[in-house]
């Protein structure tokens, strides 16, 4: 141990690590739009953002999800531990399924959201955006479990789009035909395929040991050759996820351990995830607080999905009631190429967005050749998803 | 099915104090005690030999008139010696000062100049301690108790402080967080007097006199009073066991039931609401309210359990500093020892070996690194000399409290005890040349022993460190400083809660008041709910 | 006796950075200001001096972060040549041959910590959030005069309400956090976040630099905050070098001062302040000269000002007693070294920028605390804590190519050794302790030394005039902060004597090369003189 530490390389010149798929993505990249995803080099755009979006919605897209933080939790008390940690009841989760979940701090404020893969009642994988080791280890006090991070051991690839099932079939993975949404299957060489994704479209996510990454890519690439397969960056994915109404931590809400300022943290009800909180299960982190919040109506914000007049994107815009009072802020906005609408996710101050849903406006400043067009656009509150696709849930999946 | 209104865990002074308050309101109260005796850390289950025992504490300085009245202690036999126990601060060269009355109202061994200095300082300290005193008898202000009415106390204190004049007002805010050494060095010159005060300020906590905030330790001590005499240390007739007995008698007379030798093991709770206690031998007792007077570490970790604690709270409990640093040495002597410079009468004083501030500080230094001091400071009392009723045929007891002897030692306690004993004897021989020969029996109790004997994690006198960052609203932790816990109906009242140490029953009384108030108001906190 | 009849509106004693900041603001307001400096150079403890040919030494203060950007802007210091450059790295060497580097990049830094403890590397996130919260709370208070809580003046009451409002904006939990933070030891505080000794030691050091407390003394968490609340271009907590050494700050100030028309005279040590009818009248110099003004501002610390420069008889005894009780404790020394070439640190890979920042050899809190115990006993630490920097690795203007200036801040070092004065022999032994520690981690270091200057608190006192050589002009314990600094009732830069002011680090908000005391004092003086203060902008908003 000691020797290894002495010899360890300087960390200053490689702040961002490369993922197992790095070579594959970078070889296709034409402009070098990289960004920092939890300390890994991840692509924003591979070649063309719009075309990449259309790959998601009309053919097959490949997106590198290796930087997802992955924790493995094993042992006798795994379920008890996860039931204390998260707000959903993991005992109700079936083996070989994925659960979208979140976890809270003492005050019932959301620490992060993530997905939970259940291999068995003694073996789970938790995937999330941020690192939470201290919180997880402290939560584990009193439970007989083993918990470790396997981000660097497991590569991830998201294969999304209407032809994705066909691509996988071409690659000899017909086993996916029986997968319903949120199911997963582990095939030989420890390759895990789940029917999940962040696009609201037909799609699969593959988790596999690092050393298999290159070969697996090649196989999929070959299989998708005539099915419009395309490597994509985050920007395209981001449009698809807004169309679906998915929120992203530290973009649509601030996670509780990051918030420096007062009142920036949010409880599950305030970010539209109240359905997740299972009050019928025994104690979990934040339960006491959430009971109190609900009983005394202490929630101050509400999550809203908005359709905005016109076509200008409204990122970060302020929402007004009656064009006068500030009642909220848009957290993410985009033009939806599929719905042909300007859409947005927003956080609104109660009672606006819940009891008061009309006469809402956003103020958009559109900079065009060094002059601002200042607009008040009418918004209406709608239900997510903005784009609903039947193929997302059809089992067996549609093939092309 | 054995059903009560309130079950109290632990028959220490706080548990018993709470039981008296609660039983007097007509509640049916049970006290569960794991040992065979009442009194907790003040109980007499430390045997010197077959016939003699001497409990850990030997003096009281925090049993305020209000506690005595509230708990009817006089009615049940509390008598005290009709004098306050003086302190004599000695060094190894036969110098000493004698510090008597209610906290040094008389001092012998210093010149008149120094006396004037002391009077001035004392007056100021008494004033400041008095301001803080009223907060000892209340649930602290916190997230739950923060009405305007609660805050009024602060305003009132502020006004009281301000009308005392600009100087006092300023000095209060300046001195509050200072180290005791600086204050003493500003005002007085006598090393023995400074040493004594430095010792008093830091006894029982992990601070040296040069650690900022250590002055608060002295104020805390001075916030105690007896019959209006501030800072007075008294010796109950018959010793501490007799005092504890008055608690017990008052408690039983109020109708409290005691069960001994039955250790509370698990809390029974359903729907987040406490329903009772399961004991080690499998018995179950039921009540809507359980009040734990044991250490918060134990309450939160053993009774509630880490699995039931929000992780943030768990972190805080885990970070409580709960390791004690005070040891006790009890000696049984075959005769009254003869001092080379103290008169026989002076042996009924508390004799402290506190030569100077630096000496106390130097003793504190090794304790930071889990080592024993070179030349330990201690206080010595001869209970059998102070109180004839305490004399028995077996001999004379010397009760010694040794400072800065940490819970965990790098060399381990087994091998260190002998060393510590010989170090103490070395100093004692400078005062009582023949003492070594007259020792019939001796018993050294380290913080580690306190942990095992009294079931207090860390063996800390105050259950958890009594420093400013863990006082008042921050004791034991901010969220649960009103004697409540995350489990509805489970309350805490040990020394780990506000106001903390000293045999005073204050934490118990405050907790009982909180319970009564919560039940009366049918406080949201107390309401049943379905999980 | 030689007296100068030119009348000044204000005379400032001492051309330290606070004195100069004060002078600039006053001169800029149209007053006629004279600054008197006892040395033949200016700058007090913010100087760059050529102690050996061609190498500039920041031989007192050595890094800058706290200097307020508002002041730099008000006084146009960039125009007068001041540049602050961010520091690139930092490292803590361990006794077993490892090192923990500190980089500016978030992930590089996290991965470094993860080499010692993965849990701690992530706990750092929560720790830095909590400390940032405290910084945000304290920052707006730096550029305001502390209120006098005992006063009933509307100004003071208003200011107290401002403080209460600031505090009330915190959530209840954060209030509790804040109270705990201000009263805890840095060691206990770090224990609540971290498990690894090296990581704890590398963070604890800011809690003790310049103070006569050990990491286990309550109150050191606040001292850490005092070092963290600075900023370089908006990045809170980061430190920088002044291009050309710390003297660049005072040079820019003096140039700014002169550009406003101020007058500065060096080699003019003030013997005493002339008082008549409870009113300052002027100063008498050691050389016999006298200068007259009814407003005297002292940049010296509060003890030197009122116990040495003013005769006791002019001051109320209770005030004198309070000043005597003010705690100024010399606890640190410095060893300044000119180097023939960059020292090697075999533990660190070649080219790693971490040695361009602060270098430490103390890898556990226990070692720091033991160093403090030595000081308490009356001597210098046998295993001292060093805060070592090589500014020339970043700033090439200070030394010829290849040559370097190295600044070693040494903690702890007393103003007297076992109550006796320093001798040459002891001084050398002290220097040797330091060299030896460095040599343990940098073999061959000794051979690279061209020149060395050993400074104990005594030198600092003799030369710069800081009582006991305390770099903060007074301990940063709670009893000496805010409205208690320097003494209760006189925390608003005034004194019991009309027209006599103090503006050094003895006053709120305290030491570090911050400039805020000088600026705040100027505002109070201008208010007394009924002059406009609009040229002193208020603190930048913290949002």
mmCIF file with all atom_site columns, C-alpha atoms in Angstrom, chain C residues 6 27-28 31-33 255-264:
data_model
loop_
_atom_site.group_PDB
_atom_site.id
_atom_site.type_symbol
_atom_site.label_atom_id
_atom_site.label_alt_id
_atom_site.label_comp_id
_atom_site.label_asym_id
_atom_site.label_entity_id
_atom_site.label_seq_id
_atom_site.pdbx_PDB_ins_code
_atom_site.Cartn_x
_atom_site.Cartn_y
_atom_site.Cartn_z
_atom_site.occupancy
_atom_site.B_iso_or_equiv
_atom_site.pdbx_formal_charge
_atom_site.auth_seq_id
_atom_site.auth_comp_id
_atom_site.auth_asym_id
_atom_site.auth_atom_id
_atom_site.pdbx_PDB_model_num
ATOM 1  C CA . UNK C 1 6   ? 3.725  73.363 8.495  1.00 0.00 ? 6   UNK C CA 1
ATOM 2  C CA . UNK C 1 27  ? -5.536 62.374 1.229  1.00 0.00 ? 27  UNK C CA 1
ATOM 3  C CA . UNK C 1 28  ? -7.979 61.453 -1.500 1.00 0.00 ? 28  UNK C CA 1
ATOM 4  C CA . UNK C 1 31  ? -6.984 66.363 3.538  1.00 0.00 ? 31  UNK C CA 1
ATOM 5  C CA . UNK C 1 32  ? -3.380 67.262 3.918  1.00 0.00 ? 32  UNK C CA 1
ATOM 6  C CA . UNK C 1 33  ? -1.714 64.096 5.193  1.00 0.00 ? 33  UNK C CA 1
ATOM 7  C CA . UNK C 1 255 ? 2.754  55.715 -5.051 1.00 0.00 ? 255 UNK C CA 1
ATOM 8  C CA . UNK C 1 256 ? -0.999 56.125 -4.954 1.00 0.00 ? 256 UNK C CA 1
ATOM 9  C CA . UNK C 1 257 ? -0.689 58.246 -1.822 1.00 0.00 ? 257 UNK C CA 1
ATOM 10 C CA . UNK C 1 258 ? 1.855  60.508 -3.449 1.00 0.00 ? 258 UNK C CA 1
ATOM 11 C CA . UNK C 1 259 ? -0.245 60.792 -6.588 1.00 0.00 ? 259 UNK C CA 1
ATOM 12 C CA . UNK C 1 260 ? -3.025 62.193 -4.418 1.00 0.00 ? 260 UNK C CA 1
ATOM 13 C CA . UNK C 1 261 ? -0.526 64.714 -3.099 1.00 0.00 ? 261 UNK C CA 1
ATOM 14 C CA . UNK C 1 262 ? 0.445  63.125 0.210  1.00 0.00 ? 262 UNK C CA 1
ATOM 15 C CA . UNK C 1 263 ? 3.746  63.589 1.958  1.00 0.00 ? 263 UNK C CA 1
ATOM 16 C CA . UNK C 1 264 ? 5.808  60.718 3.365  1.00 0.00 ? 264 UNK C CA 1
#
